[in-house]
PDB file of C-alpha atoms in Angstrom:
ATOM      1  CA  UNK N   1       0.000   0.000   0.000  1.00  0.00           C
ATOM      2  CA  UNK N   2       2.949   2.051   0.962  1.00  0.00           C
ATOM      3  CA  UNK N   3       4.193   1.508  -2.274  1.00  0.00           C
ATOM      4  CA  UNK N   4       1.520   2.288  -4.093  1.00  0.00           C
ATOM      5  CA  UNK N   5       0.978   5.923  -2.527  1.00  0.00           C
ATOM      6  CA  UNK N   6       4.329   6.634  -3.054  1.00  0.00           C
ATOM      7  CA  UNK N   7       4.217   5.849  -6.678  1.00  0.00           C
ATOM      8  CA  UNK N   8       1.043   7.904  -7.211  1.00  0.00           C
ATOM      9  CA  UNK N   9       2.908  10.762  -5.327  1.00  0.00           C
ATOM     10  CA  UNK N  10       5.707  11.149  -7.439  1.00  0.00           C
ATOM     11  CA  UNK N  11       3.423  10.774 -10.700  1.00  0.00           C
ATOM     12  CA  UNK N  12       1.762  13.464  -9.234  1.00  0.00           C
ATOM     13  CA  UNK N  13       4.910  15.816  -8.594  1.00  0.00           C
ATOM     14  CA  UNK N  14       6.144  14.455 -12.192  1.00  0.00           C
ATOM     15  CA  UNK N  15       2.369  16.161 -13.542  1.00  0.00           C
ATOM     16  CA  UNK N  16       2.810  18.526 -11.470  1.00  0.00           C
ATOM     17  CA  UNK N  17       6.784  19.780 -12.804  1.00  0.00           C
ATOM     18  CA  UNK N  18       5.345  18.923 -16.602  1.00  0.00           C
ATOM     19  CA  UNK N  19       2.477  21.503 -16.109  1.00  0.00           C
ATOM     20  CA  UNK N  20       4.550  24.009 -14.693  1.00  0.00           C
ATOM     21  CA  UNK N  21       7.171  23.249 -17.993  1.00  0.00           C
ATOM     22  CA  UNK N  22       3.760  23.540 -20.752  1.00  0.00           C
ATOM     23  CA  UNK N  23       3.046  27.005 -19.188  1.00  0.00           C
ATOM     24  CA  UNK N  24       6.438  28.040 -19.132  1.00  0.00           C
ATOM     25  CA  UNK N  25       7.050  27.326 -23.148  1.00  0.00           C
ATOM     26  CA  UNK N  26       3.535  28.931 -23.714  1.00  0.00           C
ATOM     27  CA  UNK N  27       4.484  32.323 -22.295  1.00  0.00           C
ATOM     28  CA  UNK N  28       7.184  31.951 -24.043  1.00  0.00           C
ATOM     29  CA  UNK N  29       6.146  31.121 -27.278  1.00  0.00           C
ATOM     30  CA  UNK N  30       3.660  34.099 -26.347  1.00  0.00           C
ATOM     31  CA  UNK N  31       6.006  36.861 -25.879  1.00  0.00           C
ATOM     32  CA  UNK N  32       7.796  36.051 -28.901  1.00  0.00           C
ATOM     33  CA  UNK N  33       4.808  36.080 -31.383  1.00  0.00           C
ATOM     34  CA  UNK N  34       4.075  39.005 -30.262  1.00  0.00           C
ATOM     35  CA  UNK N  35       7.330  41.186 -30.582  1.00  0.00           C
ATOM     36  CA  UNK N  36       7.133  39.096 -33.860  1.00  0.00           C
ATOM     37  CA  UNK N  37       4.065  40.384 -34.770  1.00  0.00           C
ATOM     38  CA  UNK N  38       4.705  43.925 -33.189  1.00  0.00           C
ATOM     39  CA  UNK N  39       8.184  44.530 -35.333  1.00  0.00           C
ATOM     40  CA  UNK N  40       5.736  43.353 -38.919  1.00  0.00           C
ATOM     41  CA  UNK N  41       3.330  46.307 -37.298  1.00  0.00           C
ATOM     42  CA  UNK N  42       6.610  48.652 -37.259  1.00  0.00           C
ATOM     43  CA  UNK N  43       7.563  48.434 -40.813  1.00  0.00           C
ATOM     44  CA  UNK N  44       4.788  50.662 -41.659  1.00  0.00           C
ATOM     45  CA  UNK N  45       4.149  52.475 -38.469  1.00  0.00           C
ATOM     46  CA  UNK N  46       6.540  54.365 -35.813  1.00  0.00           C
ATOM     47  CA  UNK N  47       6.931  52.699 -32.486  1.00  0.00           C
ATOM     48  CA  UNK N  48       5.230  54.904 -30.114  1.00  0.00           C
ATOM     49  CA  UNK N  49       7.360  54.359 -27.112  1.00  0.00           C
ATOM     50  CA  UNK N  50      10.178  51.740 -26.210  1.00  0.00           C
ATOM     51  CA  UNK N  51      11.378  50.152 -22.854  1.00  0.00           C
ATOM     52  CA  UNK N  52      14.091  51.764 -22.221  1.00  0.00           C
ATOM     53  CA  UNK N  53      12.144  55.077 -22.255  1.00  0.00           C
ATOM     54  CA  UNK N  54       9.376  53.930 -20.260  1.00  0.00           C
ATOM     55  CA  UNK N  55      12.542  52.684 -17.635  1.00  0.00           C
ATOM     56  CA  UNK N  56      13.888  56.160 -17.976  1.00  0.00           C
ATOM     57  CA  UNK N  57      10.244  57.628 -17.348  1.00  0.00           C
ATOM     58  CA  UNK N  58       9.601  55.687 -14.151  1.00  0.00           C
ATOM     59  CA  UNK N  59      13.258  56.463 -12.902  1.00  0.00           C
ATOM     60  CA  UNK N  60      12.636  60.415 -13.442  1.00  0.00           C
ATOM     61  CA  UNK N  61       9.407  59.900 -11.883  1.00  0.00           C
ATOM     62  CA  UNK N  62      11.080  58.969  -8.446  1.00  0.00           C
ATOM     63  CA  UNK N  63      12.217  62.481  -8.190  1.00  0.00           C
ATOM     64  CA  UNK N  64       9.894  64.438 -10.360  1.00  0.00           C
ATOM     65  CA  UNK N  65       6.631  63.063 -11.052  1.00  0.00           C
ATOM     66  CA  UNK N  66       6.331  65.572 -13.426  1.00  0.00           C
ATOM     67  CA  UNK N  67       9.137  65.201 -15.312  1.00  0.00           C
ATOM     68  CA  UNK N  68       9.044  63.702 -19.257  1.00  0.00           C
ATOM     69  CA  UNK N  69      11.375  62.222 -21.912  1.00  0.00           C
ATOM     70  CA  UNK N  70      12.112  64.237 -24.865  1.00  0.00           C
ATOM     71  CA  UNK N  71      11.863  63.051 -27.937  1.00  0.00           C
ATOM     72  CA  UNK N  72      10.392  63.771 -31.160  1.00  0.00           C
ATOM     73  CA  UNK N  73      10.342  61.558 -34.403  1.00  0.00           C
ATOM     74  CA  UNK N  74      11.754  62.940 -37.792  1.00  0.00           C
ATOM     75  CA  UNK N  75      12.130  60.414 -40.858  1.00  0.00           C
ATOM     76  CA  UNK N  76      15.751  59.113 -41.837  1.00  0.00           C
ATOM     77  CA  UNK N  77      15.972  61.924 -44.534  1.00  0.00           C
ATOM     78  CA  UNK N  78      15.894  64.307 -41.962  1.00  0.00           C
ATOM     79  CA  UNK N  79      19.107  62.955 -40.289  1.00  0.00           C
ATOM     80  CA  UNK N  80      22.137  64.703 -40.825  1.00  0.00           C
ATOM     81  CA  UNK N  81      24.196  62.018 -42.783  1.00  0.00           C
ATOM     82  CA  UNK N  82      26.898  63.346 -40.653  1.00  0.00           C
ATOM     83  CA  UNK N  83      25.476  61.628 -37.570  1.00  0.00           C
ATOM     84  CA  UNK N  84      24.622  58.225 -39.660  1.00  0.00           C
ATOM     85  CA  UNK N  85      27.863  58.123 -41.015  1.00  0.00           C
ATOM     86  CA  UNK N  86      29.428  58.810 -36.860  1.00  0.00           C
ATOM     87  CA  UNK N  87      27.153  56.347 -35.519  1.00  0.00           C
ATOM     88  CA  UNK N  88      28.274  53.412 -37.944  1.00  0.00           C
ATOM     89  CA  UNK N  89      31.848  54.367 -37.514  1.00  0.00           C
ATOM     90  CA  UNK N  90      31.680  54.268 -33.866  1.00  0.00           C
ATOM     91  CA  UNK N  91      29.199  51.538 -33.162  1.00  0.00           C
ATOM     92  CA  UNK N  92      28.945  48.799 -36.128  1.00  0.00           C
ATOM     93  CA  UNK N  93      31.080  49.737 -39.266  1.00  0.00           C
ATOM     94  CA  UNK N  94      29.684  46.860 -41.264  1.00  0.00           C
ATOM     95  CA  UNK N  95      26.256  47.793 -40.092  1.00  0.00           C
ATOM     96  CA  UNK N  96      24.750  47.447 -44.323  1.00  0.00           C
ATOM     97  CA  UNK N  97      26.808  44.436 -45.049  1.00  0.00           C
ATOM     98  CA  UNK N  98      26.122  41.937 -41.656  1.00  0.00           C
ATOM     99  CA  UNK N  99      22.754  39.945 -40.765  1.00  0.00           C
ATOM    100  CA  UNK N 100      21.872  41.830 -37.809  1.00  0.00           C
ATOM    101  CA  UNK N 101      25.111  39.823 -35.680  1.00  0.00           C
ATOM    102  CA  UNK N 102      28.911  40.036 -35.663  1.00  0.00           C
ATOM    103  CA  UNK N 103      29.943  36.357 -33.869  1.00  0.00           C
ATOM    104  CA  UNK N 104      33.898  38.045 -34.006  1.00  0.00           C
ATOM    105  CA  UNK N 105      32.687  40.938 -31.866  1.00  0.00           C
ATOM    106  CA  UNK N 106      30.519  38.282 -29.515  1.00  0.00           C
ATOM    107  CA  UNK N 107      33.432  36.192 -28.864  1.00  0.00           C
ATOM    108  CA  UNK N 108      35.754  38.790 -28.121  1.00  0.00           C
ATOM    109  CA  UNK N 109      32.848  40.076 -25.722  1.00  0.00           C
ATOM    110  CA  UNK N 110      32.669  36.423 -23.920  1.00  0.00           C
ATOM    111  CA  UNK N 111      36.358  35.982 -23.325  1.00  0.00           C
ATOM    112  CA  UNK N 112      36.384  39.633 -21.581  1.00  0.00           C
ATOM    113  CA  UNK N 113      33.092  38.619 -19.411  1.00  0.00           C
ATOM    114  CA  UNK N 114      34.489  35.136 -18.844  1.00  0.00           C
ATOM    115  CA  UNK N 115      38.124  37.082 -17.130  1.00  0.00           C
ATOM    116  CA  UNK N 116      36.141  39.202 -15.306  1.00  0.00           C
ATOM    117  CA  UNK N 117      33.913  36.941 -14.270  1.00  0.00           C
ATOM    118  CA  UNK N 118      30.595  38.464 -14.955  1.00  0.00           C
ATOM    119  CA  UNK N 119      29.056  40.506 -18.209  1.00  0.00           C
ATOM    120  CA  UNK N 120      30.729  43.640 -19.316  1.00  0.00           C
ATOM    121  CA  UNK N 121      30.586  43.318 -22.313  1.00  0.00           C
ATOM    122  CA  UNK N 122      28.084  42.011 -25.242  1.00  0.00           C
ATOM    123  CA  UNK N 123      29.919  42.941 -28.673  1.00  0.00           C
ATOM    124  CA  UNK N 124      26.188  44.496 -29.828  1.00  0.00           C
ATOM    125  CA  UNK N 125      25.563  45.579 -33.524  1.00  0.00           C
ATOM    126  CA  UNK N 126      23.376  48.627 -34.096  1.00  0.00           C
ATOM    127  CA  UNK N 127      20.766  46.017 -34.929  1.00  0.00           C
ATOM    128  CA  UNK N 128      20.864  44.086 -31.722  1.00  0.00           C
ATOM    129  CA  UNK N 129      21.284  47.709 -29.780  1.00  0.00           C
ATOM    130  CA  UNK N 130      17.771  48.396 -31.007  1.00  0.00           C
ATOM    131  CA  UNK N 131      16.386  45.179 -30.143  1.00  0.00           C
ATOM    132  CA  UNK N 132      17.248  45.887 -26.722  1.00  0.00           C
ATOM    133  CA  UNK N 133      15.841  49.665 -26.748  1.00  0.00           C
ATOM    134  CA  UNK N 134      12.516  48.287 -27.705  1.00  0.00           C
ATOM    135  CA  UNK N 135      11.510  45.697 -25.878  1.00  0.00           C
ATOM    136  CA  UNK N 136      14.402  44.601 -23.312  1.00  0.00           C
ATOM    137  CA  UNK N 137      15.698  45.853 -20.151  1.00  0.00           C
ATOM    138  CA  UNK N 138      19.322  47.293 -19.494  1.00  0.00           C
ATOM    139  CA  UNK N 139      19.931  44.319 -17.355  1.00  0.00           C
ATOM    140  CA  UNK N 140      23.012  42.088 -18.225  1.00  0.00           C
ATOM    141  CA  UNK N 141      22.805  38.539 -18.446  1.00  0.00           C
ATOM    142  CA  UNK N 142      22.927  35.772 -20.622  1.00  0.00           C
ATOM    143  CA  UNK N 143      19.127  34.882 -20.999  1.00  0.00           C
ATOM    144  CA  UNK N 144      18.464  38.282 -22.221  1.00  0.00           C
ATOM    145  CA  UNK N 145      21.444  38.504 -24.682  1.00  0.00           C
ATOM    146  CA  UNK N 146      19.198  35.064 -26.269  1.00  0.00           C
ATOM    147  CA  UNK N 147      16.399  37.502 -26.058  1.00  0.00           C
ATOM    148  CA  UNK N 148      18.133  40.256 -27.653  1.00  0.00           C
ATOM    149  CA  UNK N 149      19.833  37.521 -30.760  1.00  0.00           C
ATOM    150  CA  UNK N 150      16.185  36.498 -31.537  1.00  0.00           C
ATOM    151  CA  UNK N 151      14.599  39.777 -31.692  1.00  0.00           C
ATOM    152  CA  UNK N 152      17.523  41.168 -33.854  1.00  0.00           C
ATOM    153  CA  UNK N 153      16.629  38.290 -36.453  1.00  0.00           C
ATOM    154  CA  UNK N 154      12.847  39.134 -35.964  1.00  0.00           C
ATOM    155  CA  UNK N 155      13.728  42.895 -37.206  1.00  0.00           C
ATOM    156  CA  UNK N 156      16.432  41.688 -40.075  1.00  0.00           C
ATOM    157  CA  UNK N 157      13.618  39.191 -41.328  1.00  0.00           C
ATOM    158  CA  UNK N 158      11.124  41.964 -41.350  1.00  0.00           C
ATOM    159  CA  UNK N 159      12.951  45.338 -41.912  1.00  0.00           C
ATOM    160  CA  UNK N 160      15.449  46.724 -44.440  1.00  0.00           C
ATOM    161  CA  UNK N 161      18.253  48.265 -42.770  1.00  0.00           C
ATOM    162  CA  UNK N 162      17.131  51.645 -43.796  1.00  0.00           C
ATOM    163  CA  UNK N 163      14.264  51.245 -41.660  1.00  0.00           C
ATOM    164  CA  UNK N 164      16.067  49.756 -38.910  1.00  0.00           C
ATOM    165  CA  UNK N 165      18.590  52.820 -38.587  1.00  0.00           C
ATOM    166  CA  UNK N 166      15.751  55.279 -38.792  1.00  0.00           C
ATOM    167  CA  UNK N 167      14.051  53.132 -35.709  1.00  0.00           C
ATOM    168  CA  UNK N 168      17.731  53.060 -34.042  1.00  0.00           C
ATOM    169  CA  UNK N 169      18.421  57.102 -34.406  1.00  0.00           C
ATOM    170  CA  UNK N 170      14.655  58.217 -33.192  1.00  0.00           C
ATOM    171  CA  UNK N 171      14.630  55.847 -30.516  1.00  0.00           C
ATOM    172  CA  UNK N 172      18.902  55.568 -28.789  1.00  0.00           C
ATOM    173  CA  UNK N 173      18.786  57.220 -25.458  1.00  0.00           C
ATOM    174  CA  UNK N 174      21.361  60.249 -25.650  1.00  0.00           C
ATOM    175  CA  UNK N 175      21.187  61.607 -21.849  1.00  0.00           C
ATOM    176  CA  UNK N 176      19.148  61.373 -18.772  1.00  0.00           C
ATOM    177  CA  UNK N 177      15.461  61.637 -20.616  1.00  0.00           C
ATOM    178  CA  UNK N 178      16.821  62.600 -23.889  1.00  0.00           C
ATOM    179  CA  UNK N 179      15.776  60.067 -27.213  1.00  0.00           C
ATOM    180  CA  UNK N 180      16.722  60.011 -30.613  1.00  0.00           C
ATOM    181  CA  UNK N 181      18.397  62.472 -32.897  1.00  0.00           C
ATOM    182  CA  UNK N 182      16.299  65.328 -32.913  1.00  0.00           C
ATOM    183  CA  UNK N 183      16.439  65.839 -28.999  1.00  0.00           C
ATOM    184  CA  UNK N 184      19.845  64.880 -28.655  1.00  0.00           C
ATOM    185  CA  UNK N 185      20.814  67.923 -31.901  1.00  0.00           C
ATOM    186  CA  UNK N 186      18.564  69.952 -29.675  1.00  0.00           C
ATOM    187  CA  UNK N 187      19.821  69.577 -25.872  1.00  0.00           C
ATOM    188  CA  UNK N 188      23.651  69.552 -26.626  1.00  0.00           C
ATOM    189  CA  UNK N 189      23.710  72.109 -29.581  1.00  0.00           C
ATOM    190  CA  UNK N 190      20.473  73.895 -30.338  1.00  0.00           C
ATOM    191  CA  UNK N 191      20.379  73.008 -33.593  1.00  0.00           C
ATOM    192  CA  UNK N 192      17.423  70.220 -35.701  1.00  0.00           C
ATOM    193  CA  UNK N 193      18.975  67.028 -36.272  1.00  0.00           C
ATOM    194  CA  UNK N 194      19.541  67.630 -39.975  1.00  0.00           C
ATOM    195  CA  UNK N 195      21.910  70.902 -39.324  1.00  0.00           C
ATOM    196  CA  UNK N 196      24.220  68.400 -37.600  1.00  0.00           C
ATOM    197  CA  UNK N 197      28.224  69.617 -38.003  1.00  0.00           C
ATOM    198  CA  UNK N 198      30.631  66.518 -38.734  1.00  0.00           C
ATOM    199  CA  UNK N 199      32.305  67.298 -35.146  1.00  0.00           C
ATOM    200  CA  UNK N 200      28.976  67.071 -33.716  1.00  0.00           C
ATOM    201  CA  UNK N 201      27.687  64.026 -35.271  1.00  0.00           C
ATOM    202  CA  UNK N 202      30.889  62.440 -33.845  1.00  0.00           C
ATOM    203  CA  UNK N 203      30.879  63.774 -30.562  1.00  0.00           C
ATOM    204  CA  UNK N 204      27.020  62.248 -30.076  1.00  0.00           C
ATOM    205  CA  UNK N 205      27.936  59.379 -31.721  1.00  0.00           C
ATOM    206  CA  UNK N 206      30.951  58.588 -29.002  1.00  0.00           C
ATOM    207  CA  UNK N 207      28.277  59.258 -26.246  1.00  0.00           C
ATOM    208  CA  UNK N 208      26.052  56.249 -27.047  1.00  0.00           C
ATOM    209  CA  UNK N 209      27.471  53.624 -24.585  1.00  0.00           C
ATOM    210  CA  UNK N 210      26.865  55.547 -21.974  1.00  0.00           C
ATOM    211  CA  UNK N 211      25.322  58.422 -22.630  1.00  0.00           C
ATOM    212  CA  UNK N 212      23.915  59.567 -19.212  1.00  0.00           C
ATOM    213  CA  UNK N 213      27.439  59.810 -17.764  1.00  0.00           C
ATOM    214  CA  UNK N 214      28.573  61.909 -20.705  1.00  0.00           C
ATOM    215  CA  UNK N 215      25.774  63.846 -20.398  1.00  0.00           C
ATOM    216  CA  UNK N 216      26.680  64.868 -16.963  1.00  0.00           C
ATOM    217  CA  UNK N 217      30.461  64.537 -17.917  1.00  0.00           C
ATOM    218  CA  UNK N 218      30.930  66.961 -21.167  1.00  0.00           C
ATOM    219  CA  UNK N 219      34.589  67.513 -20.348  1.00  0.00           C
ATOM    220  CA  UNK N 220      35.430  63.788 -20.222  1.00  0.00           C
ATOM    221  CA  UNK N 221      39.286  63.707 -22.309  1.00  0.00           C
ATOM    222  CA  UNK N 222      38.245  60.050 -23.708  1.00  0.00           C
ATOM    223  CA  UNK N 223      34.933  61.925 -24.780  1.00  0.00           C
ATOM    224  CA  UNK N 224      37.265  64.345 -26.982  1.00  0.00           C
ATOM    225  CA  UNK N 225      40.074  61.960 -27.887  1.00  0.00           C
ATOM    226  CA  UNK N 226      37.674  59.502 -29.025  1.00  0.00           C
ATOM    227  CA  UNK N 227      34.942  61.803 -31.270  1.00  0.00           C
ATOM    228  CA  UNK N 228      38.525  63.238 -32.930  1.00  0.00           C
ATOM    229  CA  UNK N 229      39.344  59.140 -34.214  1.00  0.00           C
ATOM    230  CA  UNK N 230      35.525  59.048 -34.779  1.00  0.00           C
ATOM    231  CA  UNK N 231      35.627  62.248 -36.842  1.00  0.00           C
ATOM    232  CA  UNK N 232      38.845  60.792 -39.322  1.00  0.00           C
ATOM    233  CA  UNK N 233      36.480  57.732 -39.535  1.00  0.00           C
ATOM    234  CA  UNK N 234      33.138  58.772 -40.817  1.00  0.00           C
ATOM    235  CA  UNK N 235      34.083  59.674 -44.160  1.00  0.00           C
ATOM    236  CA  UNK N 236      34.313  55.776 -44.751  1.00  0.00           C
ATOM    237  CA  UNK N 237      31.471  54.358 -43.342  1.00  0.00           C
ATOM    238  CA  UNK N 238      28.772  53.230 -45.534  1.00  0.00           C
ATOM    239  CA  UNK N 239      24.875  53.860 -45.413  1.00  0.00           C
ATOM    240  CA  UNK N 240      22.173  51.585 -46.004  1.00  0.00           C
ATOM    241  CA  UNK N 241      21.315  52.796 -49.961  1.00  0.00           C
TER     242      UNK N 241
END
């Protein structure tokens, strides 16, 4: 009898874990039909938000529940090709050429999380930059860098890279509740993002990995040795035709 019980009691446990498994891959399978489904919606029509700027939102709102994010949309023609040209110099120079992933710039990313023991590192093409903006958090860890690889092949399936960059530059955080190009031309030099000087472009460009320090750091000498190797760059980078 003994015997018995115990037999139906680990059935039940096994039922129990394989339930618990079923629910898990349906929530997943969820989630990813819809950012499938929400990138195909995004070919056509601009995202209206992202998650890192409803992140940024909430964090202002701790200390000013007033406060908002700027940003304001313009189309890619409205883009100084200075900045474009900065950006893929500075962030992924084969940007028009790769499938959304650069498994060189990955691995060199691993071996410097695996010496330092956790992740500092994710060797990120624009692409899989603005997977993360949209629907990820800034959180480091390998489940979400398999998150952010299969959204980046969600957008390269659906978008042409033209579309993606215009996405990218209306939607990068450039300071502490500053997105995209236009805000970013008009907080650090008064200007639209189409007047854009080739020294500017750079600069803003350099800022992008961590652009709330640089907003609060201006003076920074790697800030102004690094836009001047940025600045000899740009005239080779290429932009999606």
């Amino acid at each position: 009898m003994g015997h018995r019980h115990g037999a139906q009691a680990r059935w039940s446990v096994w039922r129990w874990c394989r339930y618990v498994v079923m629910v898990f891959a349906a929530a997943v399978l969820a989630t990813q039909c819809y950012y499938f489904l929400q990138i195909a919606w995004w070919t056509r029509f601009n995202p209206g938000s992202t998650a890192f700027m409803r992140a940024a939102q909430a964090r202002l709102h701790q200390t000013d529940p007033r406060a908002k994010i700027e940003r304001i949309w313009v189309p890619y023609d409205r883009i100084s090709h200075n900045l474009k040209r900065a950006i893929i110099a500075s962030e992924d120079a084969d940007f028009v050429n790769n499938n959304g992933f650069e498994i060189d710039a990955m691995l060199d990313a691993w071996e410097k999380n695996e010496k330092r023991g956790h992740i500092v590192a994710g060797g990120s093409t624009i692409t899989q930059q603005l997977a993360k903006n949209l629907f990820l958090s800034g959180e480091r860890s390998y489940i979400r860098k398999a998150e952010e690889l299969c959204i980046t092949w969600m957008l390269e399936f659906w978008m042409s890279k033209e579309r993606i960059f215009e996405i990218y530059l209306n939607s990068v955080e450039w300071g502490e509740g500053i997105f995209g190009a236009q805000a970013a031309a008009e907080h650090y030099y008064h200007v639209s993002a189409a007047q854009l000087s080739p020294w500017q472009a750079a600069r803003l460009a350099v800022m992008l990995p961590r652009p709330r320090y640089y907003d609060a750091h201006r003076n920074s000498a790697y800030l102004a040795r690094r836009t001047r190797i940025i600045a000899r760059r740009m005239g080779a980078a290429e932009l999606p035709p």
